[in-house]
Each structure stands twice: as C-alpha cells, then as structure tokens.
PDB file of C-alpha atoms and ligand atoms in Angstrom:
ATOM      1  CA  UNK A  92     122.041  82.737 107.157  1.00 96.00           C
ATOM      2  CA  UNK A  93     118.631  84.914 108.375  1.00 97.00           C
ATOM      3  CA  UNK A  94     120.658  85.730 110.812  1.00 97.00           C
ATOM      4  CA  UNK A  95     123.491  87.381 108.529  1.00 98.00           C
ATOM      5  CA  UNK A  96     121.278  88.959 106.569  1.00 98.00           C
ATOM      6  CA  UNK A  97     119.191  90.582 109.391  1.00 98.00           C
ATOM      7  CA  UNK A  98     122.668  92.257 110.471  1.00 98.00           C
ATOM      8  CA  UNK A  99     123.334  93.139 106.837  1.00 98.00           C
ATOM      9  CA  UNK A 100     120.033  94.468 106.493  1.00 98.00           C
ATOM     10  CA  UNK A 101     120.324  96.346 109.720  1.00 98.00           C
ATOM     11  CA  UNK A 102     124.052  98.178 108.449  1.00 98.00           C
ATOM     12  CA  UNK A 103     123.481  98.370 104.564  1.00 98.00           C
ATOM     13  CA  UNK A 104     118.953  99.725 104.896  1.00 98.00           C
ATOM     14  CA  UNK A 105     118.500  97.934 101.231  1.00 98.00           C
ATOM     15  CA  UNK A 106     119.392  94.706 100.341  1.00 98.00           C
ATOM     16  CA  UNK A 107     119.024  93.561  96.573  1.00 98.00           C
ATOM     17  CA  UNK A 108     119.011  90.049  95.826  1.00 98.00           C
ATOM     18  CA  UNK A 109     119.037  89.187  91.770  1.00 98.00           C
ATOM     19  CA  UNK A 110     118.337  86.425  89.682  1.00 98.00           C
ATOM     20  CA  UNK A 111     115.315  84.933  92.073  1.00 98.00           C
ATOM     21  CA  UNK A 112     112.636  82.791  90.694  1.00 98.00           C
ATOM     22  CA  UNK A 113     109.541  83.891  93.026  1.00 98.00           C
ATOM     23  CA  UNK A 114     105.796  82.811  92.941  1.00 96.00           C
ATOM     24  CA  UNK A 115     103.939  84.833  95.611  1.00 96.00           C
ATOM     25  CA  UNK A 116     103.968  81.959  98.226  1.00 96.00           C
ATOM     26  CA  UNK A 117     107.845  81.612  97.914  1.00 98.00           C
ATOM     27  CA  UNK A 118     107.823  85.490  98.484  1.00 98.00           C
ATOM     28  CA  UNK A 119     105.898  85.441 101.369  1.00 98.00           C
ATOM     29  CA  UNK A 120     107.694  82.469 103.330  1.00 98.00           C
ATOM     30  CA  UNK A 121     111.111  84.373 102.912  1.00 98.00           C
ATOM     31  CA  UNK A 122     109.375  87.659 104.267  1.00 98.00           C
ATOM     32  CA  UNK A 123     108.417  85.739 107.215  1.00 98.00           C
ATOM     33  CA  UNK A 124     112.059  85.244 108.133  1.00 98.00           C
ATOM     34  CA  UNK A 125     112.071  88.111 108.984  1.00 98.00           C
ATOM     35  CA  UNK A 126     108.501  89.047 110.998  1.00 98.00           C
ATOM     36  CA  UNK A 127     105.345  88.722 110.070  1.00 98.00           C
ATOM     37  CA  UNK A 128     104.140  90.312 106.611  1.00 97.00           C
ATOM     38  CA  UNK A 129     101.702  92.963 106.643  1.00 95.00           C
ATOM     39  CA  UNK A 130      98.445  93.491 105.393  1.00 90.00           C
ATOM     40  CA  UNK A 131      97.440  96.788 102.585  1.00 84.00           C
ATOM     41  CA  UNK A 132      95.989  99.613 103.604  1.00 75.00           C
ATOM     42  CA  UNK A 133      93.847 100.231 100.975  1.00 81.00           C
ATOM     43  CA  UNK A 134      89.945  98.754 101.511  1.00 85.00           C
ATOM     44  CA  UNK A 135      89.543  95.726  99.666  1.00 88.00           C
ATOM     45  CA  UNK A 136      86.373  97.105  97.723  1.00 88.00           C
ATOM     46  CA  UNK A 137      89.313  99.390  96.311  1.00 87.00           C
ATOM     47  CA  UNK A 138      92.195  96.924  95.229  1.00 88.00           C
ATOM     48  CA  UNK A 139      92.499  96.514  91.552  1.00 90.00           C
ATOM     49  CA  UNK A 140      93.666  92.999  92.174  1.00 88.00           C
ATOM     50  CA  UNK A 141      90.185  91.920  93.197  1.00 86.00           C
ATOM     51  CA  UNK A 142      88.536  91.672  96.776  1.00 87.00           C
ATOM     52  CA  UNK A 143      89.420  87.949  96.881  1.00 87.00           C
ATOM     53  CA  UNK A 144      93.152  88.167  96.571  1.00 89.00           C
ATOM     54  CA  UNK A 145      95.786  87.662  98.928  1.00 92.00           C
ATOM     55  CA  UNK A 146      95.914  90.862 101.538  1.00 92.00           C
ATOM     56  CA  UNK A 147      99.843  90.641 102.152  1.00 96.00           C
ATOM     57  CA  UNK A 148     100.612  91.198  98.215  1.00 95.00           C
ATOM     58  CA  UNK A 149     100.310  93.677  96.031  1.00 94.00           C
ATOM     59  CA  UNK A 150     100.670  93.766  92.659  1.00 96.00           C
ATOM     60  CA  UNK A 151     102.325  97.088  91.941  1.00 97.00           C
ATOM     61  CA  UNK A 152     101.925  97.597  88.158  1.00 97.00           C
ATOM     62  CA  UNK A 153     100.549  99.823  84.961  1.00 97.00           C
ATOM     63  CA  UNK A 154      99.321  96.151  83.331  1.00 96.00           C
ATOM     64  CA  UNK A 155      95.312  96.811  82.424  1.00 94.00           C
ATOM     65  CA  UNK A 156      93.632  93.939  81.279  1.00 92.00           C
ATOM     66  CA  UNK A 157      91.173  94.976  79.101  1.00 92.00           C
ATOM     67  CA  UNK A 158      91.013  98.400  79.568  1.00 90.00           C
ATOM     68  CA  UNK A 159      91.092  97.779  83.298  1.00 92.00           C
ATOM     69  CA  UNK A 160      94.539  97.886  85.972  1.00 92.00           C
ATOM     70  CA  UNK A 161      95.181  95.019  87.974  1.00 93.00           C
ATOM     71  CA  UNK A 162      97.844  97.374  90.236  1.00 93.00           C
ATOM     72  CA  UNK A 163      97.967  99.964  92.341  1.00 91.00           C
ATOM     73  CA  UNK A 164     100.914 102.092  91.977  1.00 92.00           C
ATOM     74  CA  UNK A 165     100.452 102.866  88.193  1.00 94.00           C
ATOM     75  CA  UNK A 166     101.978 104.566  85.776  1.00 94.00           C
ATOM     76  CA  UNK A 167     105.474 106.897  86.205  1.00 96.00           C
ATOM     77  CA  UNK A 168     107.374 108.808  89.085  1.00 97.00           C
ATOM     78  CA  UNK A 169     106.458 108.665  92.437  1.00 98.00           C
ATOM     79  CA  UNK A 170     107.510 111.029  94.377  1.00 98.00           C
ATOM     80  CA  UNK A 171     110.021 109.723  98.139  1.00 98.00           C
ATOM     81  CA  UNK A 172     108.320 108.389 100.775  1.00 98.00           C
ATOM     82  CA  UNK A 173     108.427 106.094 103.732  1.00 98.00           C
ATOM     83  CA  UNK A 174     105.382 103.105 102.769  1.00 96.00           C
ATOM     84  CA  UNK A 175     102.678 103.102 105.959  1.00 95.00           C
ATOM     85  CA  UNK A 176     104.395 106.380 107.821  1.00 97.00           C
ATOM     86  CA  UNK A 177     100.959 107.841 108.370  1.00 97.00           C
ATOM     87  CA  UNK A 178      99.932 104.511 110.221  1.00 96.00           C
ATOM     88  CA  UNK A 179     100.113 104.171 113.864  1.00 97.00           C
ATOM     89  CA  UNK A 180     102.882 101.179 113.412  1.00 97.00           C
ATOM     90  CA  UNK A 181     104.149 101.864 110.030  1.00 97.00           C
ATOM     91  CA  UNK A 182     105.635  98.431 108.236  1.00 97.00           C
ATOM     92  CA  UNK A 183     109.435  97.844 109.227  1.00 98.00           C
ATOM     93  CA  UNK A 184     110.137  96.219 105.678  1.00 98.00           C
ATOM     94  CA  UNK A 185     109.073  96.303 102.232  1.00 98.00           C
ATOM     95  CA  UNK A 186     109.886  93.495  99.813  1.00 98.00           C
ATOM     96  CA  UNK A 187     110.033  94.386  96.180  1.00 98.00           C
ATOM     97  CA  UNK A 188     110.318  91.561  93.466  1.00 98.00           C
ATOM     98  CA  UNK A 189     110.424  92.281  89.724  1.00 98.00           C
ATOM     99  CA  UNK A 190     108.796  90.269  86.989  1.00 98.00           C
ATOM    100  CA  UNK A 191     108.929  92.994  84.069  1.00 98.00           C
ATOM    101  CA  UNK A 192     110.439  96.455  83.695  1.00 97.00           C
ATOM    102  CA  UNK A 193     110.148  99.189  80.850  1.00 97.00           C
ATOM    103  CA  UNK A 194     113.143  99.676  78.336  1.00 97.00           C
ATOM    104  CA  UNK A 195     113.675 102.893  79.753  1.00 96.00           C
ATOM    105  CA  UNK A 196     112.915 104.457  83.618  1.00 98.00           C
ATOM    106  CA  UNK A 197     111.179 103.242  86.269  1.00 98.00           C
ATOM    107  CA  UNK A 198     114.448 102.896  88.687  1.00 98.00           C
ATOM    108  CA  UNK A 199     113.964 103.159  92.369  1.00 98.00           C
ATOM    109  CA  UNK A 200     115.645 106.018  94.540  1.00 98.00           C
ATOM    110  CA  UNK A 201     116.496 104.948  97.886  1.00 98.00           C
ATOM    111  CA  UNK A 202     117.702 107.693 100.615  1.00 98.00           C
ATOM    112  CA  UNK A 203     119.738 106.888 103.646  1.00 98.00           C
ATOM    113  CA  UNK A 204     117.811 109.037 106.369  1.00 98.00           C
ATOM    114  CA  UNK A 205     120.120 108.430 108.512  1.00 98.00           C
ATOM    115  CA  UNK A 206     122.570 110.410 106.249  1.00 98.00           C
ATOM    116  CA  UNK A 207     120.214 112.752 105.658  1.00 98.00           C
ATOM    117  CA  UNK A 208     119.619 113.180 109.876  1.00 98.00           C
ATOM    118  CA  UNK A 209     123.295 113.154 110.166  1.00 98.00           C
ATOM    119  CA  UNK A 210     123.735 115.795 106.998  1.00 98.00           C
ATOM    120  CA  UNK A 211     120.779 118.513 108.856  1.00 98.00           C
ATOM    121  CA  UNK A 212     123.101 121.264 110.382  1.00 97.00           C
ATOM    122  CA  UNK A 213     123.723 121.170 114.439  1.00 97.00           C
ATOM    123  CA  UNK A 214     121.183 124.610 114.885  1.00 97.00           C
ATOM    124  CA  UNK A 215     118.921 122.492 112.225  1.00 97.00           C
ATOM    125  CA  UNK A 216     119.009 119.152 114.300  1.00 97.00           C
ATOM    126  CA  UNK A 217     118.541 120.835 117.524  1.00 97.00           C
ATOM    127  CA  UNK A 218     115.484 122.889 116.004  1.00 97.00           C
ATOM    128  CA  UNK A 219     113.626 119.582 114.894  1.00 97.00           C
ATOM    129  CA  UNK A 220     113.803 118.136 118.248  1.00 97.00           C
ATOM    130  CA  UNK A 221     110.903 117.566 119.825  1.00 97.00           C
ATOM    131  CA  UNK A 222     108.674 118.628 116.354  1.00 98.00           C
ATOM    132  CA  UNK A 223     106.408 115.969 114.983  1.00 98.00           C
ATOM    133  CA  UNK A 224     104.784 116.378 111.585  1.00 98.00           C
ATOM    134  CA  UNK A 225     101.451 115.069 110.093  1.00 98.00           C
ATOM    135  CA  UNK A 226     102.023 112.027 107.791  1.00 98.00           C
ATOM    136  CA  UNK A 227      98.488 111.826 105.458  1.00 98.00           C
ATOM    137  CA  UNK A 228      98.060 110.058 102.233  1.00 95.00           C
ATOM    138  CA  UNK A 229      95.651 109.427  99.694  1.00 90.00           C
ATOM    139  CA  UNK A 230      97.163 107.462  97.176  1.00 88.00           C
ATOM    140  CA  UNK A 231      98.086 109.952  94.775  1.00 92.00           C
ATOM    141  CA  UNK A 232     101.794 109.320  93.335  1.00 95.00           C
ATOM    142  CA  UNK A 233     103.091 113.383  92.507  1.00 95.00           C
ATOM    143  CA  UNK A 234     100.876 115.295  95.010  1.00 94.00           C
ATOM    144  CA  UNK A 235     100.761 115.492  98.454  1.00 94.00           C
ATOM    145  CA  UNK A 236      97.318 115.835 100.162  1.00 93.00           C
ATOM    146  CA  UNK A 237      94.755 119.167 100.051  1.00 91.00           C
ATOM    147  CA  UNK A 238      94.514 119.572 103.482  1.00 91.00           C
ATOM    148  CA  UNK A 239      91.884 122.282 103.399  1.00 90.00           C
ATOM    149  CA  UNK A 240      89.476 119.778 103.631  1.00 87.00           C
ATOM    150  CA  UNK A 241      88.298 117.274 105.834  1.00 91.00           C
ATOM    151  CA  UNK A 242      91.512 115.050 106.619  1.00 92.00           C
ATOM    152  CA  UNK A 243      89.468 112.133 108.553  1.00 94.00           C
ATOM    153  CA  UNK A 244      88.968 111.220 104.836  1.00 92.00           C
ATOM    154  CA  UNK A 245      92.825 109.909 104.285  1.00 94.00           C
ATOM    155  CA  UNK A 246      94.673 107.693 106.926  1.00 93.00           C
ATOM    156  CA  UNK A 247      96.795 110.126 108.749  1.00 97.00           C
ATOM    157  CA  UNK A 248      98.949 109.685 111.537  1.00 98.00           C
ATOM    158  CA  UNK A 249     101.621 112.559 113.743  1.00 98.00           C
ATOM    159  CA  UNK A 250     104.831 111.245 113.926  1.00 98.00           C
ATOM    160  CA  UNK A 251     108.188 112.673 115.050  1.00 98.00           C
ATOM    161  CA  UNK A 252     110.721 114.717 112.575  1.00 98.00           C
ATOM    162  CA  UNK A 253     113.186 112.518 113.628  1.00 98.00           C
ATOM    163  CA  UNK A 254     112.774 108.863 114.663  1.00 98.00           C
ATOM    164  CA  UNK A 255     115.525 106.374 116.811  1.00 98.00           C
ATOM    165  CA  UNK A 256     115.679 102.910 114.987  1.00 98.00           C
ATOM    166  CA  UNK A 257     114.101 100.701 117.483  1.00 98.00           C
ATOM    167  CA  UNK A 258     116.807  97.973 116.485  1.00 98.00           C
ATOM    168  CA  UNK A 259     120.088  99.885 115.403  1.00 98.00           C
ATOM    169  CA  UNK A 260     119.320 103.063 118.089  1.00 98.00           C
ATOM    170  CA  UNK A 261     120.431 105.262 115.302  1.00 98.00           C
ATOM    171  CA  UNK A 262     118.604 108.589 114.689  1.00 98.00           C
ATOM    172  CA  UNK A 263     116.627 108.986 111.301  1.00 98.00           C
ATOM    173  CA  UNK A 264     115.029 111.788 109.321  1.00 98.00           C
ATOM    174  CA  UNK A 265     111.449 110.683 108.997  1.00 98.00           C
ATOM    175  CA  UNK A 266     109.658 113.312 106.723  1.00 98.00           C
ATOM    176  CA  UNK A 267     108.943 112.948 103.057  1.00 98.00           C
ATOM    177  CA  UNK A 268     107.449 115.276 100.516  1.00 98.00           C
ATOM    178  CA  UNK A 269     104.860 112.436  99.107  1.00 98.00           C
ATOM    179  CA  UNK A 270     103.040 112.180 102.415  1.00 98.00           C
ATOM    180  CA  UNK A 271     104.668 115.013 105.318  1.00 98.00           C
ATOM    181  CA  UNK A 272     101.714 117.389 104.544  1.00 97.00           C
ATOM    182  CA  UNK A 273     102.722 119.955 107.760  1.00 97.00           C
ATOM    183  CA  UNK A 274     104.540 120.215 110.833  1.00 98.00           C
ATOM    184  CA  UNK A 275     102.453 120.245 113.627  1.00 98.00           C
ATOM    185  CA  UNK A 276     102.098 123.473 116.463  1.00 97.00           C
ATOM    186  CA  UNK A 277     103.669 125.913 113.510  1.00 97.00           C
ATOM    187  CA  UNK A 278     102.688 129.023 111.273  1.00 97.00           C
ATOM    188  CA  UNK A 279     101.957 127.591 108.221  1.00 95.00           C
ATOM    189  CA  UNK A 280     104.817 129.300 106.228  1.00 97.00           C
ATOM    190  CA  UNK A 281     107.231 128.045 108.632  1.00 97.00           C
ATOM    191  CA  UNK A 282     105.628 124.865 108.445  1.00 97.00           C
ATOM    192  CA  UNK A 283     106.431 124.909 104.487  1.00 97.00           C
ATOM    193  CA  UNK A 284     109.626 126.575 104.935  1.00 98.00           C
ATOM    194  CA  UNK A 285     111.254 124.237 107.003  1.00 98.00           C
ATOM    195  CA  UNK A 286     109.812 121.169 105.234  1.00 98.00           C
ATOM    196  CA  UNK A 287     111.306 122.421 102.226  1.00 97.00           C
ATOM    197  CA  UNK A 288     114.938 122.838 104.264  1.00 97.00           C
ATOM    198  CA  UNK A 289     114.166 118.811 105.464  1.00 98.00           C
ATOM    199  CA  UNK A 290     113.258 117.628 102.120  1.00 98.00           C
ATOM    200  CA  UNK A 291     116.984 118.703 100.711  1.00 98.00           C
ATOM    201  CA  UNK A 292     117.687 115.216 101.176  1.00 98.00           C
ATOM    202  CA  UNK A 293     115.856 114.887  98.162  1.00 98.00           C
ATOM    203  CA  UNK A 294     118.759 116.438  96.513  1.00 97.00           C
ATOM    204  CA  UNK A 295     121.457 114.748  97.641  1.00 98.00           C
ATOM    205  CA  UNK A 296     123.149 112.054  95.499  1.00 97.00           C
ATOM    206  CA  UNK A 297     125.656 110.886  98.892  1.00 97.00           C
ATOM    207  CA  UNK A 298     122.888 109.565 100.295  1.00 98.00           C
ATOM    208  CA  UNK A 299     120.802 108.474  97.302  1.00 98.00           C
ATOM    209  CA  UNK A 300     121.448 104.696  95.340  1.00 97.00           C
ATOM    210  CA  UNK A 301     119.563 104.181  92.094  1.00 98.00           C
ATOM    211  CA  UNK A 302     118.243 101.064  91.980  1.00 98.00           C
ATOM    212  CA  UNK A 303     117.628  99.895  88.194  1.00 98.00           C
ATOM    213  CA  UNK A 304     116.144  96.881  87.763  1.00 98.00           C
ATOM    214  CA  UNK A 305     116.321  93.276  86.235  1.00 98.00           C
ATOM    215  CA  UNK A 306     113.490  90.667  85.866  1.00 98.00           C
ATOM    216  CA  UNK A 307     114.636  88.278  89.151  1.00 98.00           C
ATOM    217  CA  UNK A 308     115.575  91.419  91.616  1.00 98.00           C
ATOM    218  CA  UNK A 309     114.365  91.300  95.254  1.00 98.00           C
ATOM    219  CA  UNK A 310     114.791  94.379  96.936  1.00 98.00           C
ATOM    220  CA  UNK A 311     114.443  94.561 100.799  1.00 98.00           C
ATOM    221  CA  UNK A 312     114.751  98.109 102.316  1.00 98.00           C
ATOM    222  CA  UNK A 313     114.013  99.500 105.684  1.00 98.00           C
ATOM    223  CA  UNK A 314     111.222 101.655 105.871  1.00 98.00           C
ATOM    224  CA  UNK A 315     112.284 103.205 109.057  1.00 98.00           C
ATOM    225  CA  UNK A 316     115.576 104.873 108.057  1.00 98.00           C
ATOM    226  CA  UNK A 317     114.898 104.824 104.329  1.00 98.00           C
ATOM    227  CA  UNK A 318     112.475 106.252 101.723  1.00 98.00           C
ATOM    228  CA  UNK A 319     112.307 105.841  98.191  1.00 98.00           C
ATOM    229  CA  UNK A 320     111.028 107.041  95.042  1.00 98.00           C
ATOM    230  CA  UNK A 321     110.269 106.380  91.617  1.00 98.00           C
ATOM    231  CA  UNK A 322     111.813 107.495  88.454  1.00 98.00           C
ATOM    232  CA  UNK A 323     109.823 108.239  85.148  1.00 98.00           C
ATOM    233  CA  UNK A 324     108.886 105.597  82.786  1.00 98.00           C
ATOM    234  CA  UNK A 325     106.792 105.276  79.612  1.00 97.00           C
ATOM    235  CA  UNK A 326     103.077 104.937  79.894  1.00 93.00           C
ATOM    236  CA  UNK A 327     103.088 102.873  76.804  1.00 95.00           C
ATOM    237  CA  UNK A 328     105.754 100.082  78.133  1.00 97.00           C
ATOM    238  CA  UNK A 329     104.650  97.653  80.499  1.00 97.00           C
ATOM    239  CA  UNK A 330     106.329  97.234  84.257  1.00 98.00           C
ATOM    240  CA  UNK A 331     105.103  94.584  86.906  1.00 98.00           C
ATOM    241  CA  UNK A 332     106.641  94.002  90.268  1.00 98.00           C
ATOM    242  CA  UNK A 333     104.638  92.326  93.539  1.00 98.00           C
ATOM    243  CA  UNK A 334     105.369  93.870  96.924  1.00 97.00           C
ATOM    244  CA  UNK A 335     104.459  92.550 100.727  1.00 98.00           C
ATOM    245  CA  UNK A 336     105.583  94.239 103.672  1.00 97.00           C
ATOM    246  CA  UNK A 337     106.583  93.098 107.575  1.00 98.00           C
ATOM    247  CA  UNK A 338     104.766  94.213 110.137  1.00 98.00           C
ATOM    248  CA  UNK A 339     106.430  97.476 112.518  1.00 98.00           C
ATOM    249  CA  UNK A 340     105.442  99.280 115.465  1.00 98.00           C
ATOM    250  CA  UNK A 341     104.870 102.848 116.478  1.00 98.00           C
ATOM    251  CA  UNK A 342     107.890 105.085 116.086  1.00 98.00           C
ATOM    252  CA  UNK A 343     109.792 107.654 119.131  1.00 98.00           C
ATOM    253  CA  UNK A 344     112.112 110.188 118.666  1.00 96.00           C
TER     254      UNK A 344
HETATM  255  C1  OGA B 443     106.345 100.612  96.705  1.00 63.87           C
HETATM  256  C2  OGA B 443     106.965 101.641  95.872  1.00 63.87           C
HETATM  257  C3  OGA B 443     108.289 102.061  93.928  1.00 63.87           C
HETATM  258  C4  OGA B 443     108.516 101.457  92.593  1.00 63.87           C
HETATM  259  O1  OGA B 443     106.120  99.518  96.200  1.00 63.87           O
HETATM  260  O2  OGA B 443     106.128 100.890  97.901  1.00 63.87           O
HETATM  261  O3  OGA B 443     107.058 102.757  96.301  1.00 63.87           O
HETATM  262  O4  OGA B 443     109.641 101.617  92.095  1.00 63.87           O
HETATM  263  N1  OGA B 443     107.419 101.262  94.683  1.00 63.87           N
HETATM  264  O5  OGA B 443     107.596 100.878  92.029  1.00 63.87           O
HETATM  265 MN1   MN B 444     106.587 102.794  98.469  1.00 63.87          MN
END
C-alpha cells in the first residue's frame, strides 16, 4: 500500500486523505513511511508550543491561550512558497492534518511547478538556465525579506531557478514570492523584473487546486515540485492544524 501511494504521490504532488482520526504519534509513524520526519527550523527558545515539545510537529494555528499563541503560522493569507527552500536540504514532504477550520477562508493553494516550468516560454526556459536565486526567510507570512540589511540574520540558502526532481527526473520551477528575495549575479531591476515574469504562476488557475478543508483531512504535498499558499480567514474564528515534515536533500538543476 506505501508503496502505491509513494507512486501516487510521485504523479499526483498532493495527496489528501479525509476523515482521519490522528493524535500526533499516529501522525508521525505514517510520515515515517515515507522517510524520516524533519525537525523545525525555528530555535526552540522561539516556538510558541513551548521549548519542551516535540521538534518534528508543529502546531500551525491562531489559538492563544490566554492572551498568548500556541502556533506559529498565525492568523490569515500566506503568501506561496516551498516550506525549508532556503535550507541546504529543504524537506521533501510536508504533512498537513486538520483539527479545526474557520467558517469562512483559510483554504490552501497548491501550484504544480512542474506546470508552471513547463508553462515558462522556450526563450524564458532557456534564459533561467543556469540562474540560481537567493531563498531567505524570516517568518513573516505577506512580506518577503528587507534585504538591505544584514542577511546572516535569516536562514538563507542559493538555489537553482529550476530544480530536476531527484525521484521523478522531471524539471520544476523553484522560486516563490514568500521567500525568492533576488536572483543572484543580476542588476537588481532585472532581478525584480524577471521574478515578477516567474511568479505568473501565481496567476494561473491550470496549475493551481484549492484545497478547502474538513476536520479529519491529511494533506501530503511535495515540496520539491509544489508550493502553496494560504487564503484569507477571519482573525476572530479559530483554525488549528499540526504539520511535520520528511527529511530532503540539496536540490540541482
Ligand atoms: C505550512 C503552511 C498553510 C496553511 O504548514 O507549511 O504553509 O494553509 N500552511 O496553513
Ligand atoms: Mn508552508
């Protein structure tokens, strides 16, 4: 069956599973059928969920208890990215379950970059060839990162324009407008210019699924030749989901 669904993972980039009754220790033995899960970026004097909880899962949520957010990932849209591009080996998968969603909003966006490679015109894909771009975040949700200051402050990592799936061997678009911040060895203004040409994909509903949720839903998607996004949702409803991720390698064009 792991089997099946590694091929099915492989062809469709998102899998959704619904109707799953999950504690975290159920989620984390099905993520290891599939590698090993990874471990959160963020320092653990800096998770909401407390320094003593469990490193592979993160609660991503607007709950505040008291006042005070046990999440990361708060409150409304998040703008597409790939999770843990600007890492040296960013996380193959990322494993989504749902406990509670808003009335309204809060639907994940999930773009095929391998349509979106495959949609870049021939001058377009033969430009990009070669280019690598710096991936840098700092946790913000709507912004990408100043980078007029110092950027060994954020996690940052140069990776190509385009990557080849190290399983499938199928060319990706791997920039996003959350956490792409510039294209390496260009003018700025062609830097911005042509990021703004790549991030069309943005645009384009053939190559976009909405994802809206239930309570129960496990979403699996492919951080290599996917990113996603987050719609807008109401401050004042509450949403709760848990992620963990498996562990990747360093990507080549
Ligand atoms: C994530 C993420 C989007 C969402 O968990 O990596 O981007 O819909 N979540 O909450
Ligand atoms: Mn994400």
């Amino acid at each position: 069956t792991i089997s099946d669904l590694v091929d099915a993972w492989h062809e469709h980039v998102v899998l959704v599973f619904r109707d799953q009754d999950l504690d975290e220790d159920a989620q984390l033995r099905f993520a290891r059928q599939f590698g090993t899960p990874g471990e959160r970026a963020r320092p653990p004097e800096r998770r909401p969920e407390g320094v003593d909880y469990n490193a592979s899962i993160i609660l991503i949520t607007n709950v505040r208890e008291n006042g005070v957010p046990i999440g990361s990932l708060r409150d409304g849209e998040m703008w597409f990215h790939h999770d843990m591009s600007y890492t040296e080996a960013p996380h193959k998968g990322t494993m989504l379950y749902c406990m509670e969603i808003p009335p309204t909003g809060g639907n994940t966006l999930f773009a095929n970059m391998y349509k979106a490679y495959d949609a870049l015109d021939e001058a377009t894909r033969d430009r990009i060839q070669g280019m690598r771009a710096l991936h840098i975040y700092d946790f913000a949700l709507t912004e990408r990162v100043d980078l007029s200051g110092d950027i060994d402050r954020y996690k940052h990592r140069i990776q190509p324009i385009a990557v080849t799936h190290p399983v499938t061997g199928r060319r990706a678009l791997y920039v996003s407008p959350l956490i792409t911040a510039r294209i390496e060895d260009e003018p700025a203004d062609e830097s911005e210019r042509l990021l703004d040409e790549l991030f069309q994909f943005t645009e384009d509903s053939d190559l976009i699924h909405e994802h809206v949720w239930r309570p129960g839903d496990l979403v699996m998607w492919d951080n290599w030749c996917s990113c996603h996004a987050r719609t807008d949702f109401p401050e004042t409803e509450r949403r709760m989901m848990r992620r963990c991720t498996i562990l990747g390698q360093p990507l080549y064009e």
